[in-house]
XYZ file of C-alpha atoms in Angstrom:
731
model
C 0.012 -0.005 0.003
C 1.163 3.525 -0.869
C -0.071 6.726 0.825
C -0.974 9.887 -0.963
C -2.009 13.200 0.415
C -3.032 16.484 -1.078
C -5.841 18.973 -2.091
C -8.628 17.997 -4.317
C -8.376 20.160 -7.580
C -11.238 18.666 -9.461
C -14.151 16.153 -9.138
C -14.541 14.350 -12.316
C -17.223 12.091 -11.269
C -19.176 11.186 -7.948
C -21.870 8.824 -7.025
C -23.782 10.080 -4.066
C -25.316 6.606 -3.013
C -22.192 4.581 -3.399
C -19.550 7.250 -2.541
C -17.488 6.124 -5.520
C -15.653 9.132 -7.147
C -12.979 10.114 -9.640
C -10.880 13.155 -8.598
C -7.899 15.026 -9.594
C -5.492 15.540 -6.695
C -2.650 18.114 -6.201
C 0.015 15.934 -4.410
C 3.042 17.950 -3.934
C 2.590 19.996 -7.160
C 1.750 16.886 -9.248
C -1.715 16.222 -10.501
C -2.841 12.560 -9.880
C -6.051 11.027 -10.723
C -7.543 9.065 -7.848
C -10.327 6.512 -8.101
C -12.387 4.853 -5.434
C -14.763 5.167 -2.680
C -14.544 8.702 -1.303
C -18.083 9.900 -0.266
C -18.747 13.671 -0.237
C -15.362 14.584 -1.570
C -15.314 18.064 -2.847
C -12.814 20.540 -4.451
C -10.673 22.351 -1.678
C -10.573 19.419 0.663
C -7.368 18.000 1.967
C -7.537 14.138 1.695
C -5.311 11.324 2.857
C -5.377 8.257 0.729
C -4.019 4.708 0.793
C -4.003 2.516 -2.227
C -1.815 1.656 -5.137
C -0.878 3.093 -8.537
C -2.449 1.235 -11.467
C -2.485 1.754 -15.235
C -5.932 1.660 -16.744
C -6.012 0.563 -20.368
C -8.241 3.546 -21.462
C -7.517 6.244 -18.872
C -3.761 5.698 -18.094
C -2.076 6.054 -14.689
C -4.524 6.086 -11.624
C -4.312 5.811 -7.906
C -6.693 3.096 -6.814
C -8.022 4.055 -3.435
C -8.472 1.563 -0.841
C -8.967 3.938 2.322
C -9.899 7.428 2.500
C -9.841 10.203 5.203
C -10.547 13.828 4.791
C -9.538 16.951 6.643
C -11.773 19.993 6.953
C -10.402 22.814 4.844
C -8.505 25.095 7.236
C -7.516 28.408 5.496
C -10.089 30.854 4.090
C -8.971 30.267 0.482
C -9.454 26.475 0.717
C -12.841 27.096 2.502
C -13.922 29.310 -0.394
C -13.016 26.838 -2.950
C -14.779 24.139 -1.122
C -18.087 26.086 -0.835
C -17.816 27.477 -4.289
C -17.688 24.096 -5.888
C -21.443 23.568 -5.108
C -20.984 20.709 -2.685
C -23.610 22.155 -0.287
C -27.269 22.936 -1.450
C -28.101 26.556 -1.925
C -24.526 27.923 -1.907
C -22.975 28.813 -5.264
C -19.751 30.731 -5.962
C -21.174 34.210 -5.228
C -22.928 33.211 -2.097
C -19.897 31.288 -0.971
C -17.625 34.543 -1.356
C -20.276 36.476 0.774
C -20.384 33.702 3.544
C -16.389 33.442 3.813
C -16.270 37.196 3.910
C -18.653 37.412 6.715
C -17.188 34.473 8.797
C -13.620 33.902 7.551
C -11.751 30.822 8.956
C -14.786 30.192 11.291
C -17.086 29.518 8.184
C -17.335 25.851 8.384
C -17.808 25.813 12.118
C -20.628 28.315 11.795
C -22.346 26.060 8.990
C -22.226 23.070 11.275
C -23.175 24.612 14.561
C -24.742 27.946 13.970
C -26.683 27.661 10.673
C -29.078 30.422 11.743
C -26.093 32.875 11.452
C -25.929 32.052 7.683
C -29.299 33.414 7.203
C -27.938 36.893 7.655
C -25.967 36.664 4.635
C -27.365 38.045 1.336
C -28.903 35.179 -0.847
C -29.197 32.757 2.095
C -32.599 32.017 3.906
C -33.016 30.145 7.100
C -34.326 27.017 5.055
C -31.218 27.116 2.904
C -28.864 27.438 5.797
C -30.384 24.497 7.643
C -30.215 22.303 4.568
C -26.499 23.364 4.020
C -25.792 22.529 7.653
C -27.608 19.099 7.437
C -25.576 18.073 4.369
C -22.345 19.420 5.807
C -22.839 17.277 8.830
C -23.974 14.160 6.770
C -20.970 14.350 4.512
C -18.437 14.780 7.370
C -20.298 12.318 9.600
C -19.907 9.663 6.780
C -16.179 10.467 6.427
C -15.644 10.280 10.188
C -17.368 7.001 10.337
C -15.232 5.668 7.500
C -11.977 6.890 9.219
C -12.875 5.322 12.510
C -14.299 2.055 11.117
C -11.213 1.661 8.971
C -9.184 1.163 12.081
C -11.174 -2.170 12.406
C -10.748 -3.127 8.883
C -14.326 -2.240 7.778
C -14.381 -1.114 4.144
C -15.356 2.376 3.222
C -18.444 0.966 1.211
C -19.612 -0.877 4.324
C -19.152 2.388 6.418
C -21.358 4.166 4.072
C -24.040 1.563 4.199
C -23.921 1.617 8.115
C -24.184 5.416 8.043
C -27.233 5.246 5.908
C -28.986 3.059 8.401
C -27.743 4.342 11.678
C -27.169 8.082 10.990
C -25.098 10.419 13.038
C -25.245 8.038 15.900
C -23.323 5.405 14.008
C -20.148 5.455 16.019
C -21.855 5.677 19.412
C -24.020 2.721 18.564
C -21.007 0.692 17.437
C -19.127 1.447 20.640
C -22.088 0.411 22.695
C -22.623 -2.717 20.811
C -19.897 -3.747 18.198
C -22.000 -6.866 17.301
C -24.352 -4.669 15.494
C -21.935 -5.124 12.626
C -22.941 -8.702 12.317
C -26.340 -7.680 11.177
C -27.689 -5.476 8.194
C -26.161 -4.169 6.360
C -22.576 -5.221 6.825
C -22.967 -8.774 7.906
C -19.582 -8.945 9.472
C -18.454 -12.304 10.648
C -18.951 -12.704 14.373
C -15.344 -13.399 14.906
C -14.407 -9.983 13.497
C -16.966 -8.302 15.494
C -15.723 -10.141 18.596
C -12.298 -8.696 17.984
C -13.504 -5.237 17.865
C -15.473 -5.982 21.061
C -12.242 -7.174 22.702
C -10.466 -3.937 21.606
C -13.324 -2.101 23.198
C -12.897 -3.999 26.483
C -16.146 -6.002 26.355
C -15.923 -9.127 28.605
C -16.451 -12.540 27.083
C -19.422 -13.235 29.213
C -21.052 -9.805 28.871
C -24.719 -9.939 28.362
C -24.222 -7.884 25.076
C -21.979 -10.536 23.680
C -23.808 -13.566 24.643
C -27.201 -12.187 23.341
C -25.326 -11.152 20.216
C -23.983 -14.678 19.696
C -27.359 -16.198 20.204
C -28.781 -13.766 17.589
C -26.011 -14.564 15.164
C -26.724 -18.365 15.358
C -30.414 -17.713 14.851
C -29.702 -15.528 11.856
C -27.197 -18.057 10.529
C -29.858 -20.833 10.653
C -32.510 -18.700 9.171
C -30.214 -18.368 6.173
C -30.240 -22.186 6.207
C -34.043 -22.063 6.165
C -34.920 -22.615 9.965
C -37.693 -20.308 11.295
C -36.544 -21.112 14.768
C -34.316 -23.425 16.859
C -35.219 -25.735 19.812
C -33.464 -24.468 22.813
C -31.863 -27.940 23.474
C -30.209 -27.317 20.026
C -29.430 -23.614 20.346
C -27.796 -23.598 23.789
C -25.080 -26.269 23.415
C -24.285 -24.641 19.878
C -24.054 -21.141 21.519
C -21.967 -22.494 24.381
C -19.339 -23.990 22.044
C -19.437 -21.025 19.779
C -19.079 -18.416 22.659
C -16.961 -20.495 25.124
C -19.083 -19.221 28.059
C -20.710 -20.705 31.163
C -23.967 -22.585 30.378
C -25.997 -21.056 33.227
C -24.870 -17.478 32.218
C -25.948 -18.205 28.638
C -29.321 -19.507 29.894
C -29.734 -16.352 31.798
C -28.892 -14.242 28.775
C -31.334 -16.057 26.546
C -34.134 -15.786 29.206
C -33.443 -12.111 29.548
C -33.428 -11.676 25.924
C -36.879 -13.330 25.574
C -38.314 -11.165 28.461
C -37.087 -7.887 26.846
C -38.261 -8.936 23.316
C -34.802 -9.352 21.733
C -35.912 -12.981 21.088
C -39.230 -14.765 20.981
C -40.253 -18.313 22.230
C -42.932 -20.766 21.690
C -43.345 -24.113 23.498
C -44.863 -27.434 22.196
C -44.631 -30.794 23.922
C -42.304 -29.432 26.561
C -39.731 -28.151 24.053
C -38.901 -24.376 23.779
C -38.469 -23.218 20.318
C -36.474 -19.706 20.008
C -36.993 -17.337 17.290
C -35.885 -13.940 16.031
C -38.945 -11.762 16.720
C -39.538 -10.935 13.168
C -39.737 -14.517 12.204
C -42.012 -15.435 15.163
C -44.366 -12.543 14.155
C -44.340 -13.876 10.600
C -45.276 -17.484 11.681
C -47.960 -16.087 13.968
C -49.518 -13.926 11.164
C -49.439 -16.863 8.612
C -51.044 -19.169 11.002
C -53.741 -16.533 12.189
C -54.600 -15.485 8.689
C -55.052 -18.908 7.171
C -57.115 -20.103 10.285
C -59.248 -17.002 10.101
C -59.664 -17.533 6.283
C -60.673 -21.159 6.553
C -63.257 -20.228 9.304
C -64.965 -17.697 7.121
C -68.264 -18.812 5.649
C -68.027 -19.357 1.824
C -70.498 -17.451 -0.269
C -72.930 -19.888 -1.824
C -71.764 -21.045 -5.190
C -73.253 -22.936 -8.131
C -72.762 -26.779 -8.208
C -69.073 -26.988 -8.995
C -69.445 -30.397 -10.764
C -71.949 -28.899 -13.142
C -69.800 -25.770 -13.662
C -66.877 -27.992 -14.611
C -69.112 -29.880 -16.959
C -70.166 -26.932 -18.767
C -66.510 -25.789 -18.981
C -65.500 -29.094 -20.617
C -68.350 -28.820 -23.077
C -67.550 -25.230 -24.220
C -63.721 -25.798 -24.338
C -63.817 -29.260 -25.709
C -61.626 -30.737 -23.060
C -62.022 -33.544 -20.562
C -60.449 -33.103 -17.167
C -58.771 -36.098 -15.309
C -60.608 -37.037 -12.113
C -57.821 -35.476 -9.934
C -57.987 -32.277 -11.975
C -61.707 -32.116 -11.354
C -61.148 -32.552 -7.670
C -58.689 -29.672 -7.662
C -61.029 -27.409 -9.569
C -63.905 -28.264 -7.306
C -61.676 -27.735 -4.174
C -60.830 -24.252 -5.418
C -64.447 -23.181 -5.939
C -65.509 -24.639 -2.535
C -62.716 -23.555 -0.146
C -61.300 -20.306 0.799
C -57.806 -21.815 0.542
C -56.402 -24.903 -0.997
C -52.979 -26.537 -2.057
C -52.524 -27.971 -5.493
C -49.310 -29.924 -5.914
C -47.881 -32.277 -8.589
C -44.760 -32.937 -10.680
C -43.978 -31.982 -14.280
C -46.597 -33.164 -16.782
C -49.278 -33.825 -14.372
C -51.662 -31.033 -15.616
C -51.358 -28.414 -12.948
C -51.506 -25.645 -15.594
C -54.570 -27.108 -17.110
C -56.267 -27.110 -13.696
C -55.121 -23.564 -13.036
C -56.668 -22.343 -16.278
C -60.006 -23.899 -15.444
C -60.023 -22.242 -11.989
C -59.326 -18.854 -13.595
C -62.074 -19.301 -16.117
C -64.668 -20.403 -13.505
C -63.719 -17.636 -11.037
C -63.993 -15.039 -13.604
C -67.363 -16.387 -14.618
C -68.341 -15.464 -11.052
C -66.992 -11.922 -11.668
C -64.064 -12.582 -9.340
C -61.023 -10.600 -9.762
C -58.077 -12.999 -10.008
C -54.385 -12.385 -9.689
C -51.561 -14.591 -10.666
C -48.203 -14.289 -8.910
C -44.867 -16.344 -8.638
C -41.677 -15.768 -6.609
C -39.395 -14.996 -9.491
C -39.572 -13.038 -12.806
C -38.836 -16.256 -14.892
C -41.563 -18.148 -13.005
C -44.125 -15.386 -13.432
C -43.205 -14.973 -17.110
C -43.678 -18.786 -17.716
C -47.100 -18.524 -15.716
C -48.226 -15.579 -17.960
C -47.355 -17.632 -21.229
C -49.115 -20.878 -19.942
C -52.226 -19.194 -18.526
C -52.662 -16.394 -21.145
C -53.039 -13.910 -18.288
C -50.714 -11.533 -16.770
C -48.639 -12.983 -13.812
C -46.475 -10.871 -11.629
C -43.700 -11.530 -9.243
C -44.995 -11.200 -5.581
C -42.652 -8.271 -5.077
C -44.121 -6.522 -8.136
C -47.590 -7.432 -7.241
C -47.134 -5.800 -3.710
C -45.057 -2.966 -5.233
C -41.796 -2.318 -3.490
C -41.659 1.031 -1.878
C -38.337 2.881 -1.699
C -37.271 2.590 1.928
C -34.028 2.602 3.841
C -31.183 0.228 2.884
C -32.072 -3.369 3.428
C -35.477 -2.415 4.741
C -38.137 -3.850 2.524
C -41.418 -1.998 2.499
C -44.412 -2.614 0.152
C -47.156 -0.077 -1.049
C -49.759 -2.828 -0.557
C -50.333 -3.765 3.019
C -53.114 -3.924 5.595
C -53.771 -0.156 4.924
C -53.701 -0.530 1.197
C -54.831 -4.118 0.290
C -54.788 -5.621 -3.193
C -58.026 -5.340 -5.086
C -58.561 -8.910 -5.823
C -60.899 -11.635 -4.879
C -58.613 -14.666 -5.714
C -54.759 -15.021 -5.707
C -53.082 -17.941 -7.273
C -49.400 -18.490 -6.416
C -47.374 -20.732 -8.516
C -43.951 -22.075 -7.527
C -45.070 -22.013 -3.854
C -42.288 -24.381 -2.724
C -39.701 -21.492 -3.158
C -41.798 -18.703 -1.292
C -40.108 -18.026 2.116
C -41.891 -17.073 5.271
C -41.137 -13.230 5.282
C -42.419 -12.841 1.718
C -45.589 -14.877 2.369
C -46.168 -12.755 5.327
C -46.068 -9.626 3.381
C -48.408 -11.091 0.738
C -50.882 -12.109 3.359
C -50.839 -8.608 4.921
C -51.843 -7.084 1.629
C -54.880 -9.370 1.067
C -58.425 -8.602 2.142
C -59.551 -11.025 4.922
C -61.801 -12.762 2.537
C -59.597 -13.181 -0.435
C -59.243 -16.795 -1.586
C -55.723 -18.226 -1.866
C -54.593 -21.038 -4.251
C -51.095 -22.339 -3.438
C -49.636 -24.318 -6.407
C -46.152 -26.031 -6.356
C -44.278 -29.228 -6.315
C -43.686 -30.441 -2.825
C -40.906 -32.814 -3.991
C -38.773 -29.929 -4.830
C -36.302 -28.125 -2.688
C -37.868 -25.730 -0.125
C -37.359 -21.838 -0.333
C -33.824 -20.397 0.015
C -35.152 -18.344 2.858
C -36.499 -19.358 6.168
C -39.627 -21.637 6.121
C -41.063 -24.593 4.314
C -44.423 -23.154 3.672
C -45.909 -25.522 0.855
C -45.205 -28.663 2.881
C -46.092 -27.274 6.155
C -49.450 -25.882 5.085
C -50.170 -29.223 3.380
C -49.159 -31.319 6.417
C -51.134 -29.190 8.859
C -54.464 -30.667 7.658
C -55.980 -27.189 7.869
C -56.599 -26.687 4.084
C -57.564 -29.151 1.482
C -54.697 -30.651 -0.614
C -55.033 -32.198 -4.042
C -51.954 -34.044 -5.467
C -51.769 -34.733 -9.207
C -49.875 -37.780 -10.001
C -51.042 -38.815 -13.618
C -48.592 -37.986 -16.350
C -50.401 -36.996 -19.436
C -49.678 -38.551 -22.631
C -47.876 -35.578 -24.451
C -45.767 -34.975 -21.374
C -44.905 -38.670 -21.095
C -43.141 -38.585 -24.412
C -40.355 -36.480 -22.699
C -37.564 -38.439 -21.182
C -36.987 -35.273 -18.844
C -40.418 -35.607 -17.317
C -40.272 -39.575 -16.987
C -36.825 -39.100 -15.387
C -38.220 -36.749 -12.811
C -40.976 -38.994 -11.894
C -38.555 -42.056 -11.710
C -36.480 -40.126 -9.377
C -39.389 -39.179 -7.059
C -40.322 -43.007 -7.022
C -36.523 -43.850 -6.215
C -35.690 -45.237 -9.636
C -32.709 -44.520 -11.836
C -33.178 -42.720 -15.095
C -33.755 -44.902 -18.156
C -30.778 -45.769 -20.525
C -29.708 -43.092 -23.150
C -31.960 -43.174 -26.193
C -31.004 -41.764 -29.728
C -32.936 -38.499 -30.402
C -34.118 -38.253 -26.669
C -33.998 -35.169 -24.550
C -32.224 -36.839 -21.533
C -28.634 -38.224 -21.603
C -26.094 -39.489 -19.082
C -22.379 -39.127 -19.903
C -19.727 -40.690 -17.694
C -16.707 -38.538 -16.635
C -14.508 -38.183 -13.607
C -12.339 -35.437 -11.850
C -10.881 -32.878 -14.161
C -12.308 -34.665 -17.371
C -15.686 -33.811 -16.246
C -14.991 -30.080 -16.115
C -13.496 -30.501 -19.714
C -16.553 -32.356 -20.814
C -18.969 -29.979 -19.419
C -17.233 -26.938 -20.878
C -17.225 -28.632 -24.315
C -20.928 -29.415 -24.099
C -21.756 -25.915 -23.314
C -19.433 -24.035 -25.720
C -19.436 -26.394 -28.739
C -21.417 -29.630 -28.741
C -24.890 -28.606 -27.637
C -24.873 -25.276 -29.695
C -23.595 -27.179 -32.736
C -26.028 -30.143 -32.443
C -29.189 -28.385 -31.162
C -28.701 -24.652 -31.994
C -28.749 -23.537 -28.270
C -27.203 -20.054 -27.476
C -24.472 -21.129 -24.960
C -25.175 -18.055 -22.628
C -28.782 -17.310 -23.004
C -30.181 -20.866 -23.300
C -27.710 -23.336 -21.700
C -27.390 -23.354 -17.910
C -25.006 -25.525 -15.850
C -26.524 -26.446 -12.635
C -24.228 -27.786 -9.790
C -24.920 -29.534 -6.545
C -21.828 -27.669 -5.002
C -19.721 -24.677 -5.434
C -16.501 -26.649 -5.000
C -14.447 -29.057 -6.854
C -13.678 -29.265 -10.802
C -17.340 -29.500 -11.444
C -18.404 -26.902 -8.865
C -19.618 -23.445 -9.771
C -16.441 -21.662 -8.813
C -14.072 -23.647 -11.200
C -16.640 -23.870 -13.963
C -17.471 -20.159 -13.924
C -13.822 -19.239 -14.274
C -13.313 -21.693 -17.127
C -16.501 -20.869 -19.107
C -16.040 -17.084 -18.752
C -12.616 -17.682 -20.340
C -14.050 -19.734 -23.116
C -17.357 -18.046 -23.816
C -16.522 -14.573 -23.013
C -12.687 -13.858 -23.207
C -11.037 -10.436 -23.068
C -11.005 -8.606 -26.319
C -10.184 -5.209 -27.710
C -12.983 -2.737 -27.092
C -14.670 -5.082 -24.539
C -14.648 -3.224 -21.300
C -14.319 -4.963 -17.881
C -14.227 -4.124 -14.212
C -12.401 -6.111 -11.375
C -14.084 -5.717 -8.042
C -13.147 -7.612 -4.817
C -11.161 -10.079 -7.059
C -13.985 -10.690 -9.402
C -13.700 -9.707 -13.165
C -16.953 -8.608 -14.772
C -16.934 -8.203 -18.477
C -19.312 -7.007 -21.019
C -21.378 -9.977 -22.259
C -21.004 -12.081 -19.045
C -23.927 -13.867 -17.513
C -24.452 -12.797 -13.962
C -26.737 -13.590 -11.040
C -28.108 -11.373 -8.176
C -27.239 -13.305 -5.032
C -29.107 -11.275 -2.373
C -32.380 -9.182 -2.172
C -31.767 -5.501 -2.762
C -34.983 -3.632 -2.283
C -33.507 -0.163 -3.064
C -31.672 -0.544 -6.424
C -33.369 1.255 -9.326
C -34.192 -0.296 -12.626
C -35.792 0.817 -15.937
C -38.081 -1.390 -18.010
C -37.730 -1.473 -21.904
C -41.264 0.223 -21.982
C -39.896 3.179 -19.914
C -41.477 2.049 -16.658
C -39.105 2.399 -13.731
C -39.125 0.748 -10.297
C -36.871 -0.620 -7.540
C -35.782 -4.057 -6.461
C -33.403 -6.899 -7.630
C -33.941 -10.354 -6.039
C -31.930 -13.300 -5.044
C -31.685 -15.638 -8.078
C -32.381 -13.055 -10.793
C -30.165 -13.712 -13.896
C -28.956 -11.216 -16.287
C -26.340 -10.251 -18.981
C -23.832 -7.355 -18.468
C -24.518 -4.944 -21.321
C -22.192 -2.200 -20.484
C -19.281 -1.691 -18.119
C -17.971 1.823 -17.133
C -14.580 1.262 -15.430
C -14.059 4.882 -14.690
C -17.271 5.255 -12.935
C -17.121 1.775 -11.431
C -20.410 0.708 -12.701
C -22.090 -2.174 -14.553
C -25.437 -2.061 -16.540
C -27.206 -5.464 -16.529
C -30.107 -6.497 -18.477
C -32.325 -8.883 -16.352
C -35.336 -10.035 -18.390
C -37.033 -6.721 -19.442
C -35.188 -4.541 -16.762
C -32.107 -2.753 -16.964
C -30.222 -2.191 -13.641
C -27.145 -0.079 -13.002
C -24.865 -1.407 -10.329
C -22.320 0.837 -8.460
C -20.185 0.524 -5.567
C -20.985 -1.924 -2.901
C -24.042 -3.262 -5.040
C -21.558 -4.853 -7.460
C -20.700 -7.416 -4.759
C -24.264 -8.725 -5.076
C -23.599 -10.116 -8.509
C -21.874 -13.385 -9.165
C -20.660 -14.768 -12.602
C -23.445 -17.324 -13.417
C -22.623 -19.477 -16.387
C -22.806 -22.226 -13.695
C -25.170 -21.830 -10.626
C -26.086 -24.053 -7.774
C -29.276 -26.070 -8.039
C -30.494 -24.136 -4.953
C -30.184 -20.970 -6.930
C -32.106 -22.247 -9.848
C -35.430 -22.726 -8.104
C -38.404 -21.124 -9.947
C -36.415 -20.956 -13.159
C -36.479 -22.984 -16.370
C -33.868 -23.339 -18.907
C -33.772 -24.680 -22.541
C -30.914 -26.851 -21.863
C -29.516 -28.023 -18.358
C -26.111 -29.623 -17.878
C -25.938 -31.147 -14.392
C -22.680 -32.540 -12.892
C -23.197 -35.657 -10.572
C -19.459 -36.255 -10.029
C -17.618 -38.184 -7.393
C -16.437 -35.041 -5.600
C -20.088 -34.039 -4.823
C -20.190 -33.527 -1.035
C -22.161 -36.342 0.716
C -24.400 -33.809 2.429
C -25.620 -32.720 -0.963
C -26.280 -36.226 -2.298
C -30.042 -36.409 -1.746
C -33.188 -36.848 -3.983
C -34.866 -33.446 -3.570
C -31.755 -31.795 -4.822
C -31.396 -33.898 -8.016
C -35.037 -33.814 -8.632
C -35.098 -29.995 -8.501
C -32.229 -29.821 -10.945
C -33.679 -32.294 -13.455
C -36.975 -30.326 -13.490
C -35.272 -27.068 -14.372
C -34.666 -28.542 -18.006
C -37.270 -27.690 -20.572
C -35.969 -29.120 -23.831
C -32.616 -30.973 -23.008
C -30.975 -32.489 -19.916
C -27.474 -33.780 -19.908
C -26.182 -35.397 -16.594
C -22.506 -35.693 -16.277
C -20.440 -37.790 -13.928
C -20.823 -41.001 -12.025
C -23.917 -43.295 -12.191
C -23.057 -44.520 -8.700
C -23.199 -40.879 -7.400
C -26.517 -40.343 -9.272
C -27.906 -43.577 -7.704
C -26.892 -42.521 -4.329
C -28.564 -39.207 -4.623
C -31.794 -40.886 -5.828
C -31.746 -43.380 -2.946
C -31.283 -40.737 -0.246
C -34.869 -39.652 0.297
C -34.248 -37.734 3.611
C -36.324 -34.666 3.755
C -34.591 -31.312 4.400
C -35.146 -30.788 8.085
C -36.237 -27.289 8.788
C -37.208 -26.166 12.387
C -40.608 -24.504 12.517
C -43.704 -24.468 14.532
C -45.888 -23.462 11.652
C -47.690 -26.949 11.400
C -48.525 -26.818 15.110
C -49.591 -23.173 15.006
C -51.887 -23.951 12.093
C -53.437 -26.725 14.088
C -53.747 -24.619 17.363
C -57.150 -23.570 18.154
C -55.827 -20.755 20.350
C -54.345 -19.002 17.331
C -56.923 -16.662 15.606
């Protein structure tokens, strides 16, 4: 690392939200271009930088900033240049001169602490003075937070995010509880926060540390899908993790429950401990569905006669199970429809829509992902939206989701049909229920044999298992679908059978390969053999789905190799390296966490906010100087800057978990010998197989594939939802 100090002569570019800036610096008489996170930087400021000199292919020598601190301008000339640059609202060059003439070297102190004095200057009003003072305090508050947090190794981008959430009290709050850094928006590993706490003289058995450790374990397990943890699992884990006395830990947990930092529910003598927001979500889901099922249903025409008339008018004959599902939808306020590929779920949904609309019911269709919603629209001939788009994300604070539609502004619908329900997590379903009128019917559609949601909860299975609502399972494979080996393979896997042997001109194949040769075969399939034989676009239509991130056939190794093959560096093709990852124009990328604040534009000119975990896109443009990427994701154009770029991963290969709710023209699926044993189970391979639409190629070991199919363990997720749905005291 090199150090650089000097006065800012010119600000070439700045991004207010990310803090990224390009400036020209006078460093001992030499003009140097500095690039990096420098929030609020302005002409006239004295800055101290750490970083390294690099040579940009387009812009030449630059100083790449890794840490930044700023000194308030001291002499009147520097203060004048600072204010005249327009950095503060309501103050231009002429007004800046008047202010400096009035207050001299004390100008910035007056702006920060006595803004009412500014109103005495010609051209300033009290409102302008207060706005300038507020912005000055914000900018230097952010810079102070960056400087102080840098001592603990917290990057400037994370310091900016913290300040946006916590405001001027950021450093006071961190000193009171450094473990706040483990939560939103920084998500610092507990060990790092523990080191900071030790530097601030926190005792290992302090109440703050023990409760923070319990919360960290609960959040970590929520990330693994658990809504709660039984105390008999939580306490020993926390004791090993924190290395503290068991009794002190139990007292910390009890105190946290009493004070609302945690929540608890007891069934059969077992105490289940929750984060408060997940407890509220489970209680609301249980209460809403119980109340909905208790509501009297408006008298409806004979459902069987209505189905008969629909068959006659449409020239179709529904299977018995489909008729059962359609009738259940007409005669219940809530129902679950589940079944594998090719079993006629879409046909049943279309019949439900037709009959509901004959009754003048307003029907909304929704799915958890953009791709699933698009597919639902195409199959049903009626617009379907993502749940987020249906609820309309409202611009809130960082990492704080807020929807326009809620209890006070409910959706104007009588029926909502949710497809791919297996991947809807607990918080999102809670938000949907809050936005529905109490009498709105709910049809939950999905495949209970697929993986559960990435987020906490196992809603489709829990609601079906509770016995509260009727469940119809479609099992018959219809003739047209049965011609597909992909469909037959999926159903064979569910029943514990290996796929059929390869068939010429089929749509499902197994190719044997081991170790490094499996990587070479997969790359050859994606880049050459499948495009040549079937005409697939290797980036847009072919997707590699891996059980694991690691190994020669894991996402990390395959993405590096496929990027090199499919999208190598080339003259005129711009790229940006951020946190060790190179993003290049033309790369396929995936959003890997929900971002409720990022802005997008649709191709029709509509704008909105939000990018969500699992969204796929293509990098259309890279601006290395501004440190930004523009990504096309379906019909949205999203610009990523600063810390948001870390939310993108190269996605020529993705994990099966991340593929939920999507469908791809061709899927290449490794089942190699280095697949971790914990990932060798039936639900995982089944989910991967059912993502393929036109072609599926399994690559690896038949023994590994067989072991995955044989292992029918269901993914254990701790939750009390089944019991809550059955609990008569919940209303």
